[in-house]
mmCIF file of C-alpha atoms in Angstrom:
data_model
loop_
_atom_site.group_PDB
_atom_site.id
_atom_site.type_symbol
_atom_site.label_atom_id
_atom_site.label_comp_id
_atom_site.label_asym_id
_atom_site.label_seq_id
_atom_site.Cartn_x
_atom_site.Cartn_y
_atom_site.Cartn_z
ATOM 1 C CA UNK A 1 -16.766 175.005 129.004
ATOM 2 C CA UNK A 2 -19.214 174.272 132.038
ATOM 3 C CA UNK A 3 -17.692 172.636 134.575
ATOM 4 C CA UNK A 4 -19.194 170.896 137.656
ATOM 5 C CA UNK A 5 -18.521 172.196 141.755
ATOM 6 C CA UNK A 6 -18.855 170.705 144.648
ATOM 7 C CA UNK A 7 -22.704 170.409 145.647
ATOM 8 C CA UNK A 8 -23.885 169.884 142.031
ATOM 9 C CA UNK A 9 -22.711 173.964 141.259
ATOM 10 C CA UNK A 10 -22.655 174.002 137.193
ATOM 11 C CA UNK A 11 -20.450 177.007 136.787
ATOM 12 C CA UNK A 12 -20.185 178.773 133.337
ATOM 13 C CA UNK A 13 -20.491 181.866 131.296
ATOM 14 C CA UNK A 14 -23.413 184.615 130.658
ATOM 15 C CA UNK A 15 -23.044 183.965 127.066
ATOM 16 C CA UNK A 16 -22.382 179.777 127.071
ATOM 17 C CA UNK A 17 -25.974 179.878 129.034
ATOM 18 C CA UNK A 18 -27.625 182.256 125.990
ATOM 19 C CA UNK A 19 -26.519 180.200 123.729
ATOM 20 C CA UNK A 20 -27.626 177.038 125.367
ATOM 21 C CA UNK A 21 -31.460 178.775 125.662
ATOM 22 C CA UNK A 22 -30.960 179.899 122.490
ATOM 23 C CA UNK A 23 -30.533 176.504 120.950
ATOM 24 C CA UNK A 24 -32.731 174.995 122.880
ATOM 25 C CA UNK A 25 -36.061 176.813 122.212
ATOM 26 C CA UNK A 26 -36.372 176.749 118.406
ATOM 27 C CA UNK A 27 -39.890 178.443 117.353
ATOM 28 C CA UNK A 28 -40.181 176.821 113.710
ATOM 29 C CA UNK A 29 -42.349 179.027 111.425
ATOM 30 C CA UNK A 30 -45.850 176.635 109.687
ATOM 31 C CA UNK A 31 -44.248 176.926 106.565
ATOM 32 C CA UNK A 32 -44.473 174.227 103.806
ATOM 33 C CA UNK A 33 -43.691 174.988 99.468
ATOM 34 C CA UNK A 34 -44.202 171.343 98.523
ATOM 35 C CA UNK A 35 -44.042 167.733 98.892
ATOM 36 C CA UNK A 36 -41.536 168.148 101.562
ATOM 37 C CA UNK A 37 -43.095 169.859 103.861
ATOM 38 C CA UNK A 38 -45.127 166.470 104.260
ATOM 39 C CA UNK A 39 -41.723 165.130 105.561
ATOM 40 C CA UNK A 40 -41.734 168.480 107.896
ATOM 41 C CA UNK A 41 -44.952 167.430 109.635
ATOM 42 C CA UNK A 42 -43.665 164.164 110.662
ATOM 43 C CA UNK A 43 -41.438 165.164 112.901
ATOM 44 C CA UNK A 44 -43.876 166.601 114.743
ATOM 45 C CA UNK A 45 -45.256 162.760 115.456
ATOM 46 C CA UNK A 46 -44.679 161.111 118.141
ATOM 47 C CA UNK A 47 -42.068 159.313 116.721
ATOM 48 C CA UNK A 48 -39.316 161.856 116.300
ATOM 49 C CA UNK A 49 -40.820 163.728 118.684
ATOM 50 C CA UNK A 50 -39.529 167.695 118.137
ATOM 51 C CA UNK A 51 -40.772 169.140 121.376
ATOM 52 C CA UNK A 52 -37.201 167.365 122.213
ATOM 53 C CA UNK A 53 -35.470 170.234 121.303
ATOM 54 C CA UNK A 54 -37.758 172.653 122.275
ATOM 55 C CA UNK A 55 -39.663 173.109 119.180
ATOM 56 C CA UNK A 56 -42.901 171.351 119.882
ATOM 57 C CA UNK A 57 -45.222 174.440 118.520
ATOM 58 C CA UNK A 58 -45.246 175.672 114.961
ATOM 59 C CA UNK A 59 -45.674 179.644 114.992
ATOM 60 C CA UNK A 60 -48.546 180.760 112.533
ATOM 61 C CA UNK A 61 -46.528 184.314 112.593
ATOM 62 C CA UNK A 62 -43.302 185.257 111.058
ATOM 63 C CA UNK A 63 -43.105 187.804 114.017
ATOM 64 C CA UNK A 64 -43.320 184.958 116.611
ATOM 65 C CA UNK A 65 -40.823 182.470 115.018
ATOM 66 C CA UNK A 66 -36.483 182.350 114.660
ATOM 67 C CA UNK A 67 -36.614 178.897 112.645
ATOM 68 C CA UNK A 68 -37.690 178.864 109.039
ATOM 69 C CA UNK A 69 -37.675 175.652 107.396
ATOM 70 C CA UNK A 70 -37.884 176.401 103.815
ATOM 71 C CA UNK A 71 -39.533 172.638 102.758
ATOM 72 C CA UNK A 72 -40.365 172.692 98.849
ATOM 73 C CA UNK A 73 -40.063 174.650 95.230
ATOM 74 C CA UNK A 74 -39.264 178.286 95.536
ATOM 75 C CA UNK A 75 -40.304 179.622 92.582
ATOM 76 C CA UNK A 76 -39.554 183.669 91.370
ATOM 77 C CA UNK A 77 -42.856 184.905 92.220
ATOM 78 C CA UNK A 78 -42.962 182.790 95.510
ATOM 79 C CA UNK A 79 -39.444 184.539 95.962
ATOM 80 C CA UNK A 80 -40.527 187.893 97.225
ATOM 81 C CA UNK A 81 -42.795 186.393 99.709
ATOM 82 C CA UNK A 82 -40.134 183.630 101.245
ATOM 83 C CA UNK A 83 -37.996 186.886 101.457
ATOM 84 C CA UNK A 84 -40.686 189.487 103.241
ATOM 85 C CA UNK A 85 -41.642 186.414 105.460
ATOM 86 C CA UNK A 86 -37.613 186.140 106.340
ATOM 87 C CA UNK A 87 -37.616 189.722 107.277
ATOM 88 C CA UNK A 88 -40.468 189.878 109.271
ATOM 89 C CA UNK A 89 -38.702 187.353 111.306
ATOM 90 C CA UNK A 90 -36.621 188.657 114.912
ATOM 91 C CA UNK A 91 -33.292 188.531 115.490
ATOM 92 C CA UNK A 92 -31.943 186.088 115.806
ATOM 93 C CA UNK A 93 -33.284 184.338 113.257
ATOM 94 C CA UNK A 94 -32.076 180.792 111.730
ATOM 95 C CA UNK A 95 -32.914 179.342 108.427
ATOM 96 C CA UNK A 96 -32.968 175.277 107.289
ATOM 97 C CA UNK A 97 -33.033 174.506 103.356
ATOM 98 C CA UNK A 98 -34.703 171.092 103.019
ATOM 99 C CA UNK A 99 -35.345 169.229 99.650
ATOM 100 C CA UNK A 100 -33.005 169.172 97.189
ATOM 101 C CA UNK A 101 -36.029 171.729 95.323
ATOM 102 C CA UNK A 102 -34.569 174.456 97.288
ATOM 103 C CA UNK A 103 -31.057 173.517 97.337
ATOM 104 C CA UNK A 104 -30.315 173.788 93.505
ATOM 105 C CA UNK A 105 -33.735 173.672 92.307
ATOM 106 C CA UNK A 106 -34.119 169.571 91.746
ATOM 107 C CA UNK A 107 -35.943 168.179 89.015
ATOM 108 C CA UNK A 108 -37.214 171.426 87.750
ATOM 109 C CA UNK A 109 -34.369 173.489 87.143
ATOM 110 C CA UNK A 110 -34.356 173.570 83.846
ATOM 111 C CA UNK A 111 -37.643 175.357 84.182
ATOM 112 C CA UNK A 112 -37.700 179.073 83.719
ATOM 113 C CA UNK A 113 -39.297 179.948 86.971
ATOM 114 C CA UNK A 114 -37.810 177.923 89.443
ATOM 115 C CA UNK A 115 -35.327 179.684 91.794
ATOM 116 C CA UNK A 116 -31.609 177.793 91.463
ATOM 117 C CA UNK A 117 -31.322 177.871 95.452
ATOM 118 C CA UNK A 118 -32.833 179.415 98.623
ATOM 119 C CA UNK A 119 -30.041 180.878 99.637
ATOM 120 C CA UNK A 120 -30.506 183.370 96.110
ATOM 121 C CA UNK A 121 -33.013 184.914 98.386
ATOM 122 C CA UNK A 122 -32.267 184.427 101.954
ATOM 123 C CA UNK A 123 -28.800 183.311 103.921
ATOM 124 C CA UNK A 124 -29.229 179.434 104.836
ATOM 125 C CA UNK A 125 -27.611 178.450 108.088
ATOM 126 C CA UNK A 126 -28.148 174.310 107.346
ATOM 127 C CA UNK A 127 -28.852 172.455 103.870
ATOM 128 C CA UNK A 128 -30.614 169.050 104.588
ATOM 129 C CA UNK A 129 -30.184 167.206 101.240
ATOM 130 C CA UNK A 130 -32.697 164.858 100.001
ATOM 131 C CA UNK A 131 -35.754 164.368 97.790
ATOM 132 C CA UNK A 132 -37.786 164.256 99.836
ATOM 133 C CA UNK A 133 -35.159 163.811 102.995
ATOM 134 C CA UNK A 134 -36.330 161.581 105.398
ATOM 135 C CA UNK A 135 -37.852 163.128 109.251
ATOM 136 C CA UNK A 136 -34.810 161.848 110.302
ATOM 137 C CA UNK A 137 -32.427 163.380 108.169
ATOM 138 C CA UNK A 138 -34.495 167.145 109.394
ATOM 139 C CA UNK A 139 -34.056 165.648 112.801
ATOM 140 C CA UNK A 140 -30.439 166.285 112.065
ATOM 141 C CA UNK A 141 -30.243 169.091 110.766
ATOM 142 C CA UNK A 142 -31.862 170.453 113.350
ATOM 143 C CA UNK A 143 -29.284 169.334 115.849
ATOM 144 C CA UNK A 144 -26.762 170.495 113.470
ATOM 145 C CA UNK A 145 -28.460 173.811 113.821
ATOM 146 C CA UNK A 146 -28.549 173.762 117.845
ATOM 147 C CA UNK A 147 -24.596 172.993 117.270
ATOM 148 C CA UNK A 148 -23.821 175.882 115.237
ATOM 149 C CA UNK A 149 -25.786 178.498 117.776
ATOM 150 C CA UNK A 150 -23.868 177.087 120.796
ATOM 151 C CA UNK A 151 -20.816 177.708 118.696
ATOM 152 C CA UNK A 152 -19.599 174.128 118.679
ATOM 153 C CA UNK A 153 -17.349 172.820 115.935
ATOM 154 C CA UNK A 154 -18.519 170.611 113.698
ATOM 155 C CA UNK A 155 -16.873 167.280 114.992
#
């Protein structure tokens, strides 16, 4: 809990301030599957507006990034890749699951080489529902996200 001295002193802990950076510096990894990651771009408009939380750059480099949004189909032979991309990734490292494609697979999972959910592969920290789900509803999840890392509940 911060809490406010006299002369404008914020006083609070080592680990309350990590967090805090932490969730406030979000280095998303340019990484699109499908027709959601259309949706992904436009919250990088002006808009929505992402560089309010820190996240106004896209990192071309697994090595550079701790936010993957996993935006479209994962299909079994994309699977190995989503996962060596995930791995390549520092610690810590935070993963958003948008489209209901990558939830559960959407329309096509009935097909034989769709995978039945993202988190099959890697660990999902938020699930933003939707086909496609609106900027808006990423927007979201994304502050859901900055919640979780600052160890909030969920109120």
């Amino acid at each position: 809990m911060m809490k406010s001295g006299e002369g404008g002193v914020v006083l609070t802990t080592l680990e309350r301030a990590l967090q805090w950076g932490r969730s406030n510096s979000l280095w998303p990894l340019t990484f699109g599957l499908a027709c959601c990651a259309i949706e992904m771009m436009c919250i990088q408009a002006s808009h929505l507006d992402i560089s309010r939380f820190g996240s106004e750059i896209f990192r071309n480099s697994p090595r550079q990034s701790d936010l993957m949004i996993v935006a479209g189909t994962v299909t079994k032979k994309m699977a190995p890749r989503v996962r060596r991309l995930y791995d390549e990734m520092p610690y810590p490292k935070y993963v958003i699951a948008m489209g209901v494609c990558v939830i559960q697979g959407g329309p096509y999972n009935q097909g034989y080489s769709v995978v039945l959910g993202v988190d099959k592969v890697i660990p999902v920290d938020v699930y933003v529902p939707g086909c496609p789900p609106t900027p808006e509803a990423l927007t979201y999840g994304i502050m859901l996200l900055q919640k979780k890392i600052r160890g909030e509940a969920d109120r």
